PDB file of C-alpha atoms in Angstrom:
ATOM      1  CA  MET A   1     122.889-113.758 129.529  1.00 53.00           C
ATOM      2  CA  ILE A   2     123.613-116.307 132.224  1.00 53.00           C
ATOM      3  CA  LEU A   3     124.333-113.589 134.692  1.00 46.00           C
ATOM      4  CA  ASP A   4     121.097-111.898 133.810  1.00 54.00           C
ATOM      5  CA  LEU A   5     119.407-115.075 134.590  1.00 55.00           C
ATOM      6  CA  LEU A   6     121.225-115.689 137.688  1.00 60.00           C
ATOM      7  CA  PHE A   7     121.109-112.073 138.872  1.00 73.00           C
ATOM      8  CA  PRO A   8     118.250-110.323 137.203  1.00 91.00           C
ATOM      9  CA  ASN A   9     117.988-106.666 137.423  1.00 92.00           C
ATOM     10  CA  ARG A  10     115.339-105.626 140.119  1.00 94.00           C
ATOM     11  CA  CYS A  11     113.399-102.513 140.806  1.00 95.00           C
ATOM     12  CA  ILE A  12     115.106-100.513 143.627  1.00 94.00           C
ATOM     13  CA  HIS A  13     111.794 -99.951 145.373  1.00 95.00           C
ATOM     14  CA  CYS A  14     109.686-103.138 145.221  1.00 95.00           C
ATOM     15  CA  ASN A  15     112.300-105.661 144.136  1.00 96.00           C
ATOM     16  CA  ARG A  16     110.419-106.770 141.012  1.00 96.00           C
ATOM     17  CA  ILE A  17     112.432-108.205 138.178  1.00 95.00           C
ATOM     18  CA  ILE A  18     112.614-105.422 135.431  1.00 95.00           C
ATOM     19  CA  GLU A  19     114.521-104.863 132.271  1.00 92.00           C
ATOM     20  CA  PRO A  20     118.437-104.606 132.499  1.00 87.00           C
ATOM     21  CA  ASP A  21     118.539-100.893 131.770  1.00 87.00           C
ATOM     22  CA  PHE A  22     115.655 -99.874 133.973  1.00 92.00           C
ATOM     23  CA  LEU A  23     115.847 -98.421 137.398  1.00 95.00           C
ATOM     24  CA  VAL A  24     112.246 -98.790 138.649  1.00 96.00           C
ATOM     25  CA  CYS A  25     109.277-100.940 137.547  1.00 96.00           C
ATOM     26  CA  ASN A  26     106.400 -99.077 135.775  1.00 94.00           C
ATOM     27  CA  LEU A  27     104.227 -99.196 138.989  1.00 95.00           C
ATOM     28  CA  CYS A  28     106.828 -97.625 141.090  1.00 96.00           C
ATOM     29  CA  PHE A  29     107.833 -95.098 138.411  1.00 96.00           C
ATOM     30  CA  ASN A  30     104.354 -93.384 139.101  1.00 94.00           C
ATOM     31  CA  GLN A  31     105.589 -92.933 142.759  1.00 93.00           C
ATOM     32  CA  ILE A  32     108.544 -90.693 141.776  1.00 95.00           C
ATOM     33  CA  HIS A  33     107.699 -87.024 142.468  1.00 94.00           C
ATOM     34  CA  PHE A  34     108.827 -85.121 139.464  1.00 96.00           C
ATOM     35  CA  THR A  35     108.945 -81.228 140.031  1.00 96.00           C
ATOM     36  CA  HIS A  36     107.429 -80.144 136.616  1.00 94.00           C
ATOM     37  CA  TYR A  37     109.462 -76.950 137.029  1.00 96.00           C
ATOM     38  CA  ASP A  38     109.602 -74.553 134.070  1.00 96.00           C
ATOM     39  CA  TYR A  39     113.218 -73.873 133.324  1.00 97.00           C
ATOM     40  CA  PHE A  40     112.539 -70.230 132.393  1.00 97.00           C
ATOM     41  CA  GLU A  41     110.106 -69.460 135.221  1.00 96.00           C
ATOM     42  CA  SER A  42     110.389 -68.794 138.883  1.00 96.00           C
ATOM     43  CA  ASN A  43     110.677 -71.862 141.219  1.00 97.00           C
ATOM     44  CA  PRO A  44     111.971 -72.647 144.667  1.00 96.00           C
ATOM     45  CA  ILE A  45     115.598 -73.129 143.384  1.00 97.00           C
ATOM     46  CA  LYS A  46     115.522 -69.932 141.446  1.00 97.00           C
ATOM     47  CA  GLU A  47     114.303 -67.949 144.431  1.00 97.00           C
ATOM     48  CA  LYS A  48     116.916 -69.430 146.673  1.00 96.00           C
ATOM     49  CA  CYS A  49     119.735 -68.720 144.281  1.00 97.00           C
ATOM     50  CA  ASN A  50     118.625 -65.190 143.664  1.00 97.00           C
ATOM     51  CA  LEU A  51     119.568 -64.620 147.305  1.00 97.00           C
ATOM     52  CA  LEU A  52     122.938 -66.107 146.975  1.00 97.00           C
ATOM     53  CA  PHE A  53     124.191 -65.073 143.418  1.00 97.00           C
ATOM     54  CA  PRO A  54     122.932 -63.864 139.981  1.00 97.00           C
ATOM     55  CA  VAL A  55     121.182 -66.791 138.282  1.00 98.00           C
ATOM     56  CA  GLU A  56     119.596 -67.034 134.787  1.00 98.00           C
ATOM     57  CA  ASN A  57     117.437 -70.135 134.867  1.00 98.00           C
ATOM     58  CA  THR A  58     116.943 -73.255 137.061  1.00 98.00           C
ATOM     59  CA  TYR A  59     115.691 -76.698 136.954  1.00 98.00           C
ATOM     60  CA  ALA A  60     115.331 -79.729 139.090  1.00 98.00           C
ATOM     61  CA  LEU A  61     114.024 -83.089 137.963  1.00 98.00           C
ATOM     62  CA  ILE A  62     112.677 -84.737 141.079  1.00 97.00           C
ATOM     63  CA  ARG A  63     111.872 -83.785 144.758  1.00 95.00           C
ATOM     64  CA  PHE A  64     114.197 -85.152 147.420  1.00 93.00           C
ATOM     65  CA  GLU A  65     112.131 -86.353 150.169  1.00 86.00           C
ATOM     66  CA  GLU A  66     112.768 -88.173 153.334  1.00 81.00           C
ATOM     67  CA  GLU A  67     111.911 -92.036 153.150  1.00 80.00           C
ATOM     68  CA  SER A  68     110.802 -91.709 149.446  1.00 85.00           C
ATOM     69  CA  LEU A  69     111.732 -93.179 146.221  1.00 94.00           C
ATOM     70  CA  SER A  70     113.704 -90.202 145.139  1.00 93.00           C
ATOM     71  CA  ARG A  71     115.945 -90.606 147.917  1.00 92.00           C
ATOM     72  CA  LYS A  72     116.551 -94.183 146.994  1.00 93.00           C
ATOM     73  CA  ILE A  73     117.377 -93.059 143.428  1.00 95.00           C
ATOM     74  CA  ILE A  74     119.859 -90.578 144.650  1.00 93.00           C
ATOM     75  CA  HIS A  75     121.557 -93.071 146.871  1.00 92.00           C
ATOM     76  CA  GLU A  76     121.586 -95.593 144.008  1.00 92.00           C
ATOM     77  CA  LEU A  77     123.559 -93.056 141.974  1.00 92.00           C
ATOM     78  CA  LYS A  78     125.898 -91.909 144.641  1.00 88.00           C
ATOM     79  CA  TYR A  79     126.690 -94.755 146.885  1.00 86.00           C
ATOM     80  CA  ARG A  80     125.860 -98.070 145.165  1.00 80.00           C
ATOM     81  CA  SER A  81     128.375 -98.222 142.326  1.00 74.00           C
ATOM     82  CA  ARG A  82     125.579 -97.973 139.821  1.00 80.00           C
ATOM     83  CA  GLU A  83     126.818 -95.293 137.414  1.00 81.00           C
ATOM     84  CA  ILE A  84     124.217 -96.156 134.831  1.00 89.00           C
ATOM     85  CA  THR A  85     121.753 -94.467 137.134  1.00 94.00           C
ATOM     86  CA  GLY A  86     123.082 -91.196 135.778  1.00 94.00           C
ATOM     87  CA  LYS A  87     122.233 -92.114 132.202  1.00 95.00           C
ATOM     88  CA  ILE A  88     118.646 -93.176 133.297  1.00 96.00           C
ATOM     89  CA  LEU A  89     118.064 -89.913 135.065  1.00 97.00           C
ATOM     90  CA  ALA A  90     119.355 -87.843 132.117  1.00 97.00           C
ATOM     91  CA  GLU A  91     116.961 -89.581 129.877  1.00 97.00           C
ATOM     92  CA  TRP A  92     114.188 -88.674 132.180  1.00 97.00           C
ATOM     93  CA  THR A  93     115.377 -85.110 132.121  1.00 98.00           C
ATOM     94  CA  THR A  94     115.485 -84.781 128.332  1.00 98.00           C
ATOM     95  CA  GLU A  95     111.796 -85.985 128.313  1.00 97.00           C
ATOM     96  CA  ARG A  96     110.964 -83.011 130.514  1.00 97.00           C
ATOM     97  CA  LEU A  97     113.429 -80.107 129.887  1.00 97.00           C
ATOM     98  CA  ASP A  98     113.439 -77.854 126.785  1.00 96.00           C
ATOM     99  CA  PHE A  99     115.989 -75.044 126.438  1.00 96.00           C
ATOM    100  CA  LYS A 100     114.117 -73.751 123.402  1.00 93.00           C
ATOM    101  CA  ASN A 101     116.333 -71.226 121.687  1.00 91.00           C
ATOM    102  CA  GLN A 102     118.260 -70.311 124.818  1.00 93.00           C
ATOM    103  CA  ARG A 103     120.725 -73.249 125.163  1.00 95.00           C
ATOM    104  CA  PRO A 104     123.565 -72.842 127.509  1.00 98.00           C
ATOM    105  CA  ASP A 105     127.071 -72.773 125.929  1.00 98.00           C
ATOM    106  CA  LEU A 106     128.688 -75.227 128.254  1.00 98.00           C
ATOM    107  CA  MET A 107     127.581 -77.943 130.773  1.00 98.00           C
ATOM    108  CA  VAL A 108     129.719 -78.253 134.066  1.00 98.00           C
ATOM    109  CA  SER A 109     129.227 -80.773 136.751  1.00 96.00           C
ATOM    110  CA  VAL A 110     130.258 -80.185 140.459  1.00 95.00           C
ATOM    111  CA  PRO A 111     133.492 -81.967 140.694  1.00 93.00           C
ATOM    112  CA  LEU A 112     134.689 -84.550 143.402  1.00 90.00           C
ATOM    113  CA  HIS A 113     137.945 -84.078 145.177  1.00 88.00           C
ATOM    114  CA  PRO A 114     140.501 -86.489 143.626  1.00 83.00           C
ATOM    115  CA  ARG A 115     140.579 -88.498 146.862  1.00 89.00           C
ATOM    116  CA  LYS A 116     136.853 -88.924 147.016  1.00 84.00           C
ATOM    117  CA  LEU A 117     136.895 -89.859 143.289  1.00 82.00           C
ATOM    118  CA  ARG A 118     139.355 -92.617 144.041  1.00 87.00           C
ATOM    119  CA  GLU A 119     137.315 -93.775 146.949  1.00 84.00           C
ATOM    120  CA  ARG A 120     134.005 -93.881 145.055  1.00 84.00           C
ATOM    121  CA  GLY A 121     135.410 -95.011 141.701  1.00 85.00           C
ATOM    122  CA  TYR A 122     133.379 -92.491 139.584  1.00 86.00           C
ATOM    123  CA  ASN A 123     131.897 -89.032 139.595  1.00 90.00           C
ATOM    124  CA  GLN A 124     128.058 -89.624 139.866  1.00 90.00           C
ATOM    125  CA  LEU A 125     127.435 -86.736 137.601  1.00 95.00           C
ATOM    126  CA  HIS A 126     129.684 -87.474 134.740  1.00 95.00           C
ATOM    127  CA  LEU A 127     127.514 -89.911 132.816  1.00 94.00           C
ATOM    128  CA  PHE A 128     124.388 -87.769 133.626  1.00 96.00           C
ATOM    129  CA  THR A 129     126.118 -84.711 132.286  1.00 97.00           C
ATOM    130  CA  GLU A 130     127.661 -86.467 129.202  1.00 97.00           C
ATOM    131  CA  THR A 131     124.314 -87.878 128.265  1.00 97.00           C
ATOM    132  CA  LEU A 132     122.599 -84.630 128.320  1.00 98.00           C
ATOM    133  CA  SER A 133     125.554 -83.025 126.417  1.00 98.00           C
ATOM    134  CA  LYS A 134     125.118 -85.497 123.692  1.00 98.00           C
ATOM    135  CA  PHE A 135     121.243 -85.204 123.574  1.00 98.00           C
ATOM    136  CA  TYR A 136     121.177 -81.388 123.526  1.00 98.00           C
ATOM    137  CA  SER A 137     124.466 -80.915 121.438  1.00 97.00           C
ATOM    138  CA  ILE A 138     125.913 -78.810 124.132  1.00 98.00           C
ATOM    139  CA  PRO A 139     129.703 -79.171 125.189  1.00 98.00           C
ATOM    140  CA  CYS A 140     130.611 -80.391 128.715  1.00 98.00           C
ATOM    141  CA  ASP A 141     133.777 -79.842 130.536  1.00 97.00           C
ATOM    142  CA  HIS A 142     134.694 -81.979 133.680  1.00 95.00           C
ATOM    143  CA  GLN A 143     138.006 -80.173 134.235  1.00 93.00           C
ATOM    144  CA  LEU A 144     136.762 -76.559 134.387  1.00 96.00           C
ATOM    145  CA  ILE A 145     136.111 -76.625 138.110  1.00 95.00           C
ATOM    146  CA  LYS A 146     138.467 -78.004 140.620  1.00 93.00           C
ATOM    147  CA  ARG A 147     137.510 -78.914 144.217  1.00 92.00           C
ATOM    148  CA  ASN A 148     140.378 -77.668 146.455  1.00 89.00           C
ATOM    149  CA  HIS A 149     139.651 -79.489 149.690  1.00 84.00           C
ATOM    150  CA  TYR A 150     138.740 -83.026 150.704  1.00 79.00           C
ATOM    151  CA  SER A 151     135.719 -82.989 152.971  1.00 68.00           C
ATOM    152  CA  LYS A 152     132.809 -85.124 154.190  1.00 60.00           C
ATOM    153  CA  ALA A 153     129.764 -85.352 152.135  1.00 55.00           C
ATOM    154  CA  GLN A 154     127.383 -82.514 152.542  1.00 52.00           C
ATOM    155  CA  ALA A 155     124.802 -84.637 153.959  1.00 51.00           C
ATOM    156  CA  LEU A 156     127.059 -85.568 156.768  1.00 50.00           C
ATOM    157  CA  LYS A 157     127.801 -81.843 157.701  1.00 52.00           C
ATOM    158  CA  ASP A 158     125.777 -79.695 159.972  1.00 56.00           C
ATOM    159  CA  LYS A 159     124.609 -76.460 158.526  1.00 52.00           C
ATOM    160  CA  GLN A 160     127.094 -74.179 160.258  1.00 49.00           C
ATOM    161  CA  HIS A 161     130.048 -76.221 159.220  1.00 52.00           C
ATOM    162  CA  ARG A 162     128.582 -75.956 155.538  1.00 51.00           C
ATOM    163  CA  LEU A 163     128.486 -72.077 155.913  1.00 47.00           C
ATOM    164  CA  GLU A 164     131.999 -71.978 157.351  1.00 48.00           C
ATOM    165  CA  THR A 165     133.718 -73.638 154.120  1.00 52.00           C
ATOM    166  CA  VAL A 166     135.904 -71.042 152.432  1.00 64.00           C
ATOM    167  CA  ASN A 167     136.916 -71.085 148.719  1.00 77.00           C
ATOM    168  CA  PRO A 168     136.339 -74.792 148.272  1.00 89.00           C
ATOM    169  CA  PHE A 169     136.522 -74.448 144.422  1.00 94.00           C
ATOM    170  CA  SER A 170     138.540 -72.777 141.802  1.00 94.00           C
ATOM    171  CA  ILE A 171     138.404 -72.351 137.996  1.00 95.00           C
ATOM    172  CA  THR A 172     141.207 -74.147 136.036  1.00 94.00           C
ATOM    173  CA  GLN A 173     141.314 -72.108 132.842  1.00 94.00           C
ATOM    174  CA  PRO A 174     140.135 -68.684 131.403  1.00 93.00           C
ATOM    175  CA  ILE A 175     136.521 -68.578 130.422  1.00 95.00           C
ATOM    176  CA  THR A 176     134.775 -65.454 129.358  1.00 96.00           C
ATOM    177  CA  GLY A 177     131.319 -64.358 127.797  1.00 97.00           C
ATOM    178  CA  LYS A 178     129.739 -67.761 128.375  1.00 97.00           C
ATOM    179  CA  HIS A 179     126.424 -69.125 129.648  1.00 98.00           C
ATOM    180  CA  ILE A 180     127.349 -72.076 131.915  1.00 98.00           C
ATOM    181  CA  LEU A 181     124.882 -74.615 133.025  1.00 98.00           C
ATOM    182  CA  LEU A 182     126.073 -75.801 136.387  1.00 98.00           C
ATOM    183  CA  ILE A 183     124.802 -79.396 137.249  1.00 98.00           C
ATOM    184  CA  ASP A 184     124.657 -80.938 140.659  1.00 97.00           C
ATOM    185  CA  ASP A 185     122.747 -84.022 142.218  1.00 96.00           C
ATOM    186  CA  VAL A 186     120.909 -82.427 145.162  1.00 96.00           C
ATOM    187  CA  PHE A 187     120.209 -78.764 145.905  1.00 97.00           C
ATOM    188  CA  THR A 188     119.790 -78.156 149.555  1.00 95.00           C
ATOM    189  CA  THR A 189     121.213 -74.877 151.136  1.00 94.00           C
ATOM    190  CA  GLY A 190     122.658 -73.827 147.769  1.00 95.00           C
ATOM    191  CA  ASN A 191     126.068 -73.071 149.294  1.00 94.00           C
ATOM    192  CA  THR A 192     127.963 -75.501 147.100  1.00 93.00           C
ATOM    193  CA  ILE A 193     126.277 -74.165 143.952  1.00 96.00           C
ATOM    194  CA  SER A 194     126.801 -70.585 145.030  1.00 97.00           C
ATOM    195  CA  SER A 195     130.547 -71.102 145.709  1.00 95.00           C
ATOM    196  CA  ILE A 196     131.084 -72.371 142.065  1.00 96.00           C
ATOM    197  CA  ALA A 197     128.858 -69.852 140.614  1.00 97.00           C
ATOM    198  CA  TRP A 198     130.591 -67.004 141.990  1.00 96.00           C
ATOM    199  CA  GLU A 199     134.027 -68.315 140.717  1.00 95.00           C
ATOM    200  CA  ILE A 200     132.567 -68.676 137.174  1.00 97.00           C
ATOM    201  CA  ILE A 201     131.014 -65.149 137.330  1.00 96.00           C
ATOM    202  CA  ASN A 202     134.134 -63.543 138.773  1.00 94.00           C
ATOM    203  CA  VAL A 203     136.559 -65.063 136.300  1.00 93.00           C
ATOM    204  CA  GLY A 204     134.957 -63.519 133.284  1.00 90.00           C
ATOM    205  CA  ASP A 205     131.776 -61.883 131.885  1.00 90.00           C
ATOM    206  CA  ASN A 206     129.806 -65.226 132.349  1.00 97.00           C
ATOM    207  CA  LYS A 207     126.253 -66.115 133.188  1.00 97.00           C
ATOM    208  CA  VAL A 208     125.004 -69.312 135.178  1.00 98.00           C
ATOM    209  CA  SER A 209     122.097 -71.484 135.172  1.00 98.00           C
ATOM    210  CA  ILE A 210     121.479 -74.394 137.393  1.00 98.00           C
ATOM    211  CA  LEU A 211     120.305 -77.918 136.762  1.00 98.00           C
ATOM    212  CA  VAL A 212     120.051 -80.447 139.659  1.00 98.00           C
ATOM    213  CA  ILE A 213     118.680 -84.031 139.754  1.00 97.00           C
ATOM    214  CA  ALA A 214     116.760 -83.364 142.856  1.00 97.00           C
ATOM    215  CA  VAL A 215     115.684 -80.533 145.078  1.00 96.00           C
ATOM    216  CA  ASP A 216     115.339 -80.471 148.907  1.00 92.00           C
ATOM    217  CA  VAL A 217     114.006 -77.089 149.825  1.00 76.00           C
TER     218      VAL A 217
END
């Protein structure tokens, strides 16, 4: 209580004092550009993924735009040691995403390399995925996908270097005949998602759908 008085939680956009478990104030919340994608219908992510690998369904929560609030939200999640941001974003997702009667069998998040995990202290997608898993009653597995190489963040690579990455991921255990929901933070070129999707598809008779927090296409 004393710490809350001395260091109150503030909106990441306008710096107003807000409730402890909030990310932005009500006024700034209206500035977030939600995608309003339909998980089952065509959207920019599905169109891009279809060029890279067979995909079932796709969804993104917000649009990732330069100098925008959505960019601040993603940076808060990934780089400012505020893991709770993942839970907040998951709650926003559950208010907008309905799997209807076609729920995936398993949720899997894009892994960090162990070295990167030690440096950051947490995987920014774990709490997000776990919150969704609990809400939708769909199991999640943080160990199914292994990142084989330590590398710089995708945002720091040029496009050509991203395309040159070979076999960056592998499957750690047999899995067959499952519909996997693959979860990532930001969808840009689709190369990371594609690398993992092909590993999942090739290891057995599996299907892949995609859920990302933000889309930048």
